[in-house]
Coordinates of C-alpha atoms and ligand atoms in Angstrom, one line a residue:
M1 CA 5.7 1.2 3.4
A2 CA 3.1 3.9 3.9
E3 CA 5.3 6.2 6.0
N4 CA 8.0 6.1 3.3
I5 CA 5.7 7.7 0.8
Q6 CA 6.3 11.1 2.4
W7 CA 10.1 10.9 1.9
R8 CA 11.8 13.0 -0.7
P9 CA 13.6 11.2 -3.6
E10 CA 17.1 11.5 -2.0
T11 CA 15.8 9.7 1.1
L12 CA 13.8 7.1 -0.9
A13 CA 16.8 6.3 -3.1
V14 CA 18.9 5.1 -0.1
R15 CA 16.2 3.9 2.3
G16 CA 13.0 3.2 0.5
G17 CA 11.5 -0.3 0.6
Y18 CA 14.1 -1.6 3.1
P19 CA 13.3 -1.5 6.8
G20 CA 16.4 -3.7 7.5
D21 CA 17.1 -7.4 7.2
K22 CA 15.1 -9.1 10.0
T23 CA 17.5 -12.1 10.4
T24 CA 20.9 -10.4 10.1
N25 CA 20.4 -6.7 10.7
A26 CA 22.5 -6.0 7.6
I27 CA 22.2 -2.4 6.5
S28 CA 23.2 -2.9 2.9
V29 CA 20.5 -4.9 1.1
P30 CA 21.7 -8.5 1.1
I31 CA 21.9 -10.4 -2.1
Y32 CA 19.6 -13.4 -1.8
Q33 CA 21.3 -15.5 -4.4
T34 CA 18.8 -18.4 -4.2
V35 CA 16.4 -19.9 -6.6
G36 CA 14.1 -21.7 -4.2
Y37 CA 12.7 -21.2 -0.7
Q38 CA 12.0 -23.9 1.9
F39 CA 8.3 -24.4 2.5
E40 CA 7.1 -25.1 6.1
G41 CA 5.2 -28.1 4.9
T42 CA 2.9 -29.1 2.1
G43 CA 0.0 -27.0 3.4
H44 CA 2.1 -23.9 3.4
A45 CA 3.4 -24.7 -0.1
A46 CA -0.1 -25.2 -1.4
R47 CA -1.4 -21.9 0.1
L48 CA 1.5 -20.0 -1.5
F49 CA 0.9 -21.5 -4.9
N50 CA -2.9 -20.8 -4.6
L51 CA -2.0 -17.1 -3.7
E52 CA -3.9 -17.5 -0.4
Q53 CA -0.8 -16.4 1.6
P54 CA 2.0 -14.2 0.5
G55 CA 5.5 -15.6 0.5
N56 CA 8.5 -16.6 -1.6
I57 CA 8.0 -19.5 -4.0
Y58 CA 10.7 -19.3 -6.7
T59 CA 13.1 -16.6 -7.8
R60 CA 11.6 -16.4 -11.4
I61 CA 8.6 -14.6 -9.9
M62 CA 10.0 -13.1 -6.6
N63 CA 13.2 -12.6 -4.6
P64 CA 13.9 -10.6 -1.4
T65 CA 16.7 -8.5 -3.0
T66 CA 14.6 -7.8 -6.1
D67 CA 11.6 -7.0 -3.8
V68 CA 13.5 -4.1 -2.3
L69 CA 14.4 -2.7 -5.8
E70 CA 10.7 -3.0 -6.8
Q71 CA 9.4 -1.3 -3.7
R72 CA 12.0 1.5 -4.0
V73 CA 11.3 2.3 -7.6
A74 CA 7.5 2.1 -7.0
L75 CA 7.9 4.7 -4.2
L76 CA 10.1 7.0 -6.3
E77 CA 7.5 6.8 -9.2
G78 CA 4.5 7.1 -7.0
G79 CA 3.1 3.7 -8.0
I80 CA 1.4 1.0 -5.9
G81 CA 3.8 -1.7 -6.9
A82 CA 6.5 -2.6 -9.4
L83 CA 7.9 -5.7 -11.1
A84 CA 11.5 -6.0 -12.2
F85 CA 12.7 -7.8 -15.4
A86 CA 16.0 -9.0 -16.9
S87 CA 16.2 -5.9 -19.2
G88 CA 14.3 -2.8 -20.3
M89 CA 13.1 -4.6 -23.4
A90 CA 11.8 -7.5 -21.3
A91 CA 9.9 -5.0 -19.2
I92 CA 8.3 -3.3 -22.2
T93 CA 7.4 -6.6 -23.7
G94 CA 5.8 -7.8 -20.5
A95 CA 3.9 -4.5 -20.0
I96 CA 2.3 -4.9 -23.5
L97 CA 1.6 -8.7 -23.3
N98 CA -0.3 -8.0 -20.0
L99 CA -2.8 -6.0 -22.0
A100 CA -2.9 -7.2 -25.6
R101 CA -3.1 -10.5 -27.5
A102 CA -3.3 -11.5 -31.2
G103 CA -5.8 -9.3 -33.0
D104 CA -5.4 -6.4 -30.5
E105 CA -3.7 -3.1 -31.1
I106 CA -1.5 -0.5 -29.4
V107 CA -1.1 3.2 -30.3
A108 CA 2.4 4.5 -29.9
S109 CA 4.4 7.7 -30.6
T110 CA 7.1 7.4 -33.2
S111 CA 9.6 9.0 -30.9
L112 CA 11.0 5.7 -29.6
Y113 CA 14.2 4.0 -28.7
G114 CA 15.3 1.8 -31.7
G115 CA 14.9 -1.5 -29.8
T116 CA 11.3 -0.6 -28.9
W117 CA 10.7 0.4 -32.5
T118 CA 11.7 -3.0 -33.8
L119 CA 9.8 -4.8 -31.0
F120 CA 6.7 -2.9 -32.1
T121 CA 7.1 -3.0 -35.9
S122 CA 8.5 -6.6 -36.1
T123 CA 8.1 -9.0 -33.2
L124 CA 4.7 -7.8 -31.9
Q125 CA 3.4 -7.7 -35.4
D126 CA 4.6 -11.3 -35.8
L127 CA 2.6 -12.2 -32.7
G128 CA -0.5 -10.5 -34.2
I129 CA -0.4 -7.4 -32.1
G130 CA -0.7 -4.3 -34.3
V131 CA 1.1 -1.1 -33.3
R132 CA -0.3 2.1 -34.8
L133 CA 2.5 4.7 -34.8
V134 CA 2.0 8.5 -34.9
A135 CA 4.2 11.5 -34.3
E136 CA 4.4 12.5 -30.7
E137 CA 2.9 16.0 -31.3
D138 CA 0.2 14.8 -33.7
L139 CA -2.6 14.1 -31.2
A140 CA -5.4 14.8 -33.7
Q141 CA -4.1 12.0 -36.0
A142 CA -3.5 9.8 -33.0
D143 CA -7.2 10.2 -32.0
A144 CA -8.2 8.6 -35.3
L145 CA -6.1 5.4 -34.7
F146 CA -8.2 4.0 -31.9
N147 CA -10.8 1.3 -32.3
E148 CA -12.4 -1.4 -30.2
R149 CA -9.3 -3.6 -30.5
T150 CA -7.0 -0.9 -29.0
K151 CA -5.6 -2.0 -25.6
G152 CA -3.1 0.7 -24.6
V153 CA -1.0 3.7 -25.6
F154 CA 2.9 3.8 -25.4
V155 CA 5.1 6.9 -25.3
E156 CA 8.5 7.9 -24.0
S157 CA 8.8 10.9 -21.5
I158 CA 11.9 12.2 -23.3
G159 CA 12.2 10.9 -26.8
N160 CA 15.4 9.5 -28.3
P161 CA 17.3 10.7 -30.2
R162 CA 15.4 14.0 -30.6
L163 CA 15.1 14.8 -26.9
D164 CA 11.5 15.9 -27.3
I165 CA 9.5 16.2 -24.1
T166 CA 6.2 14.4 -24.5
D167 CA 3.0 16.1 -23.2
I168 CA 2.1 13.2 -20.9
Q169 CA -1.1 14.9 -19.7
L170 CA -2.5 15.2 -23.2
W171 CA -1.6 11.6 -24.1
A172 CA -3.1 10.4 -20.8
D173 CA -6.4 12.3 -21.6
L174 CA -6.4 10.8 -25.1
A175 CA -5.8 7.2 -23.8
H176 CA -8.5 7.6 -21.1
R177 CA -11.0 9.1 -23.5
H178 CA -10.7 5.8 -25.5
G179 CA -10.9 3.7 -22.3
V180 CA -7.3 2.4 -22.4
P181 CA -4.2 2.9 -20.1
L182 CA -1.1 5.0 -21.0
I183 CA 2.3 3.4 -20.6
V184 CA 5.3 5.8 -20.4
D185 CA 8.9 4.7 -20.8
N186 CA 10.6 7.1 -18.3
T187 CA 14.2 5.8 -18.8
F188 CA 15.6 9.1 -20.0
A189 CA 14.0 11.3 -17.4
T190 CA 14.2 8.9 -14.3
P191 CA 11.8 9.6 -11.4
C192 CA 14.2 12.3 -10.3
L193 CA 13.3 14.5 -13.3
E194 CA 9.8 13.4 -14.0
R195 CA 7.0 11.3 -12.5
P196 CA 4.6 10.4 -15.3
I197 CA 2.0 9.1 -12.9
D198 CA 1.6 12.6 -11.5
H199 CA 0.6 13.7 -15.0
G200 CA -2.0 10.9 -15.6
A201 CA 0.1 7.9 -16.8
D202 CA -1.1 4.5 -15.7
I203 CA 2.0 2.4 -16.1
V204 CA 5.7 3.4 -16.1
V205 CA 8.5 1.4 -17.6
H206 CA 12.3 1.8 -17.3
S207 CA 15.4 0.3 -18.6
L208 CA 17.2 0.0 -15.2
T209 CA 20.4 -0.5 -17.3
K210 CA 20.7 3.3 -17.9
W211 CA 20.6 6.0 -15.2
I212 CA 18.9 4.1 -12.4
G213 CA 21.7 1.5 -12.3
G214 CA 24.0 4.2 -13.6
H215 CA 27.3 2.3 -13.8
G216 CA 27.0 0.3 -17.0
N217 CA 27.4 -3.0 -15.2
A218 CA 24.0 -4.7 -15.1
L219 CA 21.0 -5.1 -17.3
G220 CA 17.6 -4.6 -15.8
G221 CA 14.1 -3.3 -16.5
I222 CA 11.0 -2.5 -14.4
V223 CA 7.3 -1.9 -14.8
V224 CA 5.6 0.4 -12.2
D225 CA 1.8 0.3 -11.8
S226 CA -0.1 3.4 -10.7
G227 CA -3.0 1.1 -9.6
R228 CA -5.4 3.7 -10.9
F229 CA -6.6 2.3 -14.2
N230 CA -9.9 0.3 -14.0
Y231 CA -9.7 -2.8 -16.2
D232 CA -13.3 -3.8 -15.4
S233 CA -14.5 -3.5 -19.0
P234 CA -15.3 -5.9 -21.8
R235 CA -12.2 -4.4 -23.6
F236 CA -10.0 -6.3 -21.1
P237 CA -11.0 -9.9 -20.9
Y238 CA -7.7 -10.7 -19.3
Y239 CA -9.1 -9.0 -16.2
T240 CA -12.8 -9.8 -16.4
Q241 CA -12.8 -13.4 -17.4
P242 CA -11.6 -16.5 -15.3
D243 CA -8.1 -17.5 -16.1
P244 CA -7.9 -21.3 -16.6
S245 CA -4.2 -21.3 -15.8
Y246 CA -5.0 -20.0 -12.3
H247 CA -8.0 -22.2 -11.4
G248 CA -10.4 -19.7 -12.8
L249 CA -9.1 -16.6 -11.0
V250 CA -10.6 -13.4 -12.3
F251 CA -7.6 -10.9 -12.0
G252 CA -9.9 -7.9 -11.9
T253 CA -11.0 -9.1 -8.4
L254 CA -7.6 -8.1 -7.1
G255 CA -8.6 -4.5 -7.4
E256 CA -6.0 -1.8 -7.8
A257 CA -3.2 -4.5 -7.9
A258 CA -4.8 -6.4 -10.8
Y259 CA -2.4 -5.4 -13.5
I260 CA 0.9 -5.7 -11.5
S261 CA -0.2 -9.0 -9.9
R262 CA -1.1 -10.5 -13.3
L263 CA 2.2 -9.3 -14.7
R264 CA 4.1 -11.2 -12.0
V265 CA 2.1 -14.4 -11.6
K266 CA 1.1 -14.9 -15.2
I267 CA 3.4 -13.0 -17.6
L268 CA 6.7 -13.3 -15.7
R269 CA 5.8 -16.9 -14.6
D270 CA 5.3 -17.9 -18.2
T271 CA 7.9 -15.9 -20.1
G272 CA 10.6 -16.1 -17.5
A273 CA 12.7 -12.9 -18.2
A274 CA 13.5 -12.4 -14.5
I275 CA 16.3 -10.1 -13.2
S276 CA 19.1 -12.0 -11.3
P277 CA 19.3 -11.1 -7.6
T278 CA 22.9 -9.9 -8.1
N279 CA 21.9 -7.6 -10.9
A280 CA 19.0 -6.3 -8.7
Y281 CA 21.7 -5.5 -6.1
Y282 CA 23.9 -3.7 -8.6
V283 CA 20.9 -1.6 -9.7
L284 CA 20.0 -0.9 -6.1
Q285 CA 23.5 0.3 -5.3
G286 CA 23.4 2.6 -8.4
L287 CA 20.0 3.8 -7.5
E288 CA 21.3 5.1 -4.1
T289 CA 23.2 7.8 -5.8
L290 CA 20.7 8.5 -8.7
P291 CA 19.5 11.9 -7.3
I292 CA 23.0 13.4 -7.0
R293 CA 24.2 11.8 -10.2
I294 CA 21.2 13.3 -12.2
R295 CA 21.8 16.7 -10.6
Q296 CA 25.5 16.8 -11.5
E297 CA 25.1 15.3 -15.0
S298 CA 22.2 17.7 -15.8
E299 CA 24.3 20.7 -14.7
S300 CA 27.3 19.5 -16.7
A301 CA 25.1 18.9 -19.8
L302 CA 23.7 22.4 -19.6
Y303 CA 27.2 23.8 -19.2
L304 CA 28.5 21.8 -22.2
A305 CA 25.4 22.8 -24.3
K306 CA 26.1 26.5 -23.7
R307 CA 29.9 26.2 -24.4
L308 CA 29.2 24.1 -27.6
Q309 CA 26.8 26.8 -28.8
E310 CA 29.7 29.2 -28.8
H311 CA 32.1 26.9 -30.7
P312 CA 32.7 28.0 -34.3
A313 CA 32.8 24.4 -35.6
V314 CA 29.3 23.6 -34.1
S315 CA 26.3 24.4 -36.3
W316 CA 23.5 23.6 -33.7
V317 CA 23.0 22.3 -30.2
A318 CA 19.8 20.6 -29.0
Y319 CA 19.3 20.4 -25.2
P320 CA 15.9 20.7 -23.5
G321 CA 17.5 23.1 -20.9
L322 CA 18.4 25.7 -23.6
S323 CA 15.8 28.4 -24.0
D324 CA 15.9 27.9 -27.8
H325 CA 15.1 24.2 -27.7
S326 CA 11.8 23.5 -29.4
H327 CA 10.5 21.7 -26.3
H328 CA 11.9 24.1 -23.7
A329 CA 8.6 25.3 -22.4
Q330 CA 7.3 21.7 -22.1
A331 CA 10.6 20.7 -20.4
R332 CA 10.0 23.5 -17.8
R333 CA 6.6 22.2 -17.2
Y334 CA 7.4 18.5 -16.9
L335 CA 11.0 18.2 -15.7
R336 CA 11.6 18.9 -12.0
N337 CA 14.1 21.0 -10.0
G338 CA 15.3 23.0 -13.0
L339 CA 17.2 20.0 -14.3
Y340 CA 17.0 18.8 -17.9
G341 CA 18.8 15.5 -18.0
A342 CA 22.2 14.1 -19.2
M343 CA 21.5 13.8 -22.9
L344 CA 22.7 16.4 -25.4
N345 CA 22.9 16.5 -29.2
F346 CA 24.9 18.7 -31.4
G347 CA 25.7 19.1 -35.1
V348 CA 29.1 19.8 -36.6
K349 CA 29.7 22.1 -39.5
G350 CA 30.8 19.9 -42.5
G351 CA 28.2 17.2 -41.9
H352 CA 28.6 13.4 -41.8
E353 CA 32.3 13.0 -42.6
T354 CA 33.4 15.8 -40.3
A355 CA 31.3 14.3 -37.5
L356 CA 33.1 10.9 -38.0
H357 CA 36.5 12.7 -37.9
V358 CA 35.5 14.5 -34.6
M359 CA 34.3 11.2 -33.1
D360 CA 37.7 9.5 -33.9
R361 CA 39.6 12.3 -32.3
L362 CA 37.8 12.1 -29.0
A363 CA 40.0 10.8 -26.2
L364 CA 38.1 11.2 -22.9
W365 CA 34.6 10.6 -24.3
L366 CA 34.0 6.9 -24.9
I367 CA 32.4 5.8 -28.2
V368 CA 29.7 3.5 -26.8
A369 CA 26.2 2.4 -27.8
N370 CA 24.8 3.0 -24.3
V371 CA 23.6 5.9 -22.2
G372 CA 23.2 6.8 -18.6
D373 CA 26.6 5.6 -17.4
V374 CA 28.8 7.6 -14.9
R375 CA 31.4 7.7 -17.8
S376 CA 30.7 10.1 -20.6
M377 CA 29.9 8.6 -23.9
A378 CA 29.4 9.8 -27.5
I379 CA 27.9 8.1 -30.5
H380 CA 27.3 9.0 -34.1
P381 CA 23.8 7.7 -34.7
A382 CA 23.8 7.9 -38.5
S383 CA 26.7 5.4 -38.8
T384 CA 25.7 3.2 -35.9
T385 CA 22.2 3.0 -34.3
H386 CA 20.4 4.4 -37.3
Q387 CA 22.8 3.1 -40.0
Q388 CA 20.2 0.9 -41.7
L389 CA 17.9 3.9 -42.5
S390 CA 18.0 5.9 -45.7
P391 CA 19.2 9.5 -45.4
A392 CA 15.6 10.7 -45.6
E393 CA 14.5 8.3 -42.8
Q394 CA 17.6 9.4 -40.8
E395 CA 16.4 13.0 -41.1
A396 CA 12.9 12.0 -40.1
A397 CA 14.1 10.1 -37.1
G398 CA 16.2 13.1 -36.1
A399 CA 19.5 11.2 -36.8
S400 CA 21.1 13.5 -39.4
G401 CA 24.7 12.8 -40.5
D402 CA 26.1 15.8 -38.7
L403 CA 24.7 14.8 -35.3
I404 CA 26.8 13.6 -32.4
R405 CA 24.8 12.4 -29.4
L406 CA 26.3 12.8 -25.9
S407 CA 25.5 11.0 -22.7
V408 CA 27.1 13.2 -20.0
G409 CA 28.7 11.4 -17.1
L410 CA 30.5 12.5 -13.9
E411 CA 33.9 13.6 -15.2
H412 CA 34.7 17.3 -14.6
P413 CA 32.8 19.3 -17.1
D414 CA 35.9 21.3 -18.1
D415 CA 37.7 18.1 -19.0
L416 CA 34.8 17.0 -21.0
Y417 CA 34.6 20.3 -22.9
E418 CA 38.3 20.5 -23.5
D419 CA 38.2 17.0 -25.1
L420 CA 35.3 18.0 -27.3
A421 CA 37.1 21.3 -28.3
Q422 CA 40.3 19.6 -29.3
A423 CA 38.4 17.0 -31.3
L424 CA 36.4 19.8 -33.1
E425 CA 39.6 21.8 -33.8
G426 CA 41.7 18.9 -35.1
Ligands
PLP1 C1 14.4 4.6 -23.7 C2 14.9 3.2 -23.6 N1 14.0 2.2 -23.3 C3 14.3 0.9 -23.3 C4 15.6 0.5 -23.5 C5 15.9 -1.0 -23.5 O1 16.6 -1.3 -22.4 P1 17.6 -2.5 -22.2 O2 18.8 -2.3 -23.0 O3 17.8 -2.6 -20.7 O4 16.8 -3.7 -22.7 C6 16.6 1.4 -23.9 C7 17.9 1.0 -24.2 O5 18.8 1.8 -24.7 C8 16.2 2.8 -23.9 O6 17.1 3.8 -24.3

């Protein structure tokens, strides 16, 4: 794999992690739709189970198709390894459970995807893992939330729905000052726009369901490990004490691969949220065109943002690529190649009811609760994803009634604009 690390993202996206199939010479990554693998004998089987020898055991914890996906995403993110999951939520859950147990705590920014928000404020709390939430820009307050039970920090690189650009370096410094790793959900940026590990992040997670897969046809998630965080500390007994479920293995002895190895052989083994080989293949096929999709979608989003700014029925436009966006300077610092992503928000004059009317007039834009598809999609967060919140909470979450959120796909940008314009003018 070492020689691949030098390749640029466009090359890694189509070639990374796949030297070719040794038995068939297939150039498209084969779908290994198998659950089990035949052992050479009992000795071979025992050595694999005892982690003395690498090799396929059972598809819940490894599969050759999934392995290519894991290697490719790890190369793109600059990590030492990765582990795929059945969905983004499964990946986030696994990433946290590999650090924290009942009585422990996580510090997280409030600028979070709704599903992550409910995982943190409901299910993790039910399991006894406390999550201390703080506004992304309020690092002074965040500093006061750490204690000896804190096991990690969680932020998103581009927050949803506000599209704020997190200062990863400051958050990484904060986490490291307190002796814990920083986890970054990089779903909205993708490694083509930002590589959090380059800015100090220790662990990166993705919903593969969004831009990396890109075609809205397969759920998936992934955790990438930088291999840089040292878990050899009394704060992390998972890594310093013998694990009875692995004959007393001390995971910390696995060195830089300690976190990602434990995630696979312990957390995924025991919780079982594995991606299917066919979904891994769909995601891989999508990933092959990620760099060109992100470029086109970012260019179209900037074009639409500028045109919408001029439309008389539009009161405001929020896009990190616009010079008046509150996080534009941060976006220029963190996002690569002069591209700012496919997500764009705007407000309609007239507020909530007018926004609903505009949504109902859209013909080309699909009304869908998803993002990152090749098809352009619109949603009105206040009446859907953020419906359960009070108007004050909606405002605080950045989901005001006048807001329409767009996920820009690959249709011609003029067709997309003309559909928005006719909806705004109706
Ligand atoms: C930023 C972010 N993270 C995680 C997820 C969860 O991903 P999945 O739907 O694959 O579980 C989503 C889903 O929308 C998301 O937007």
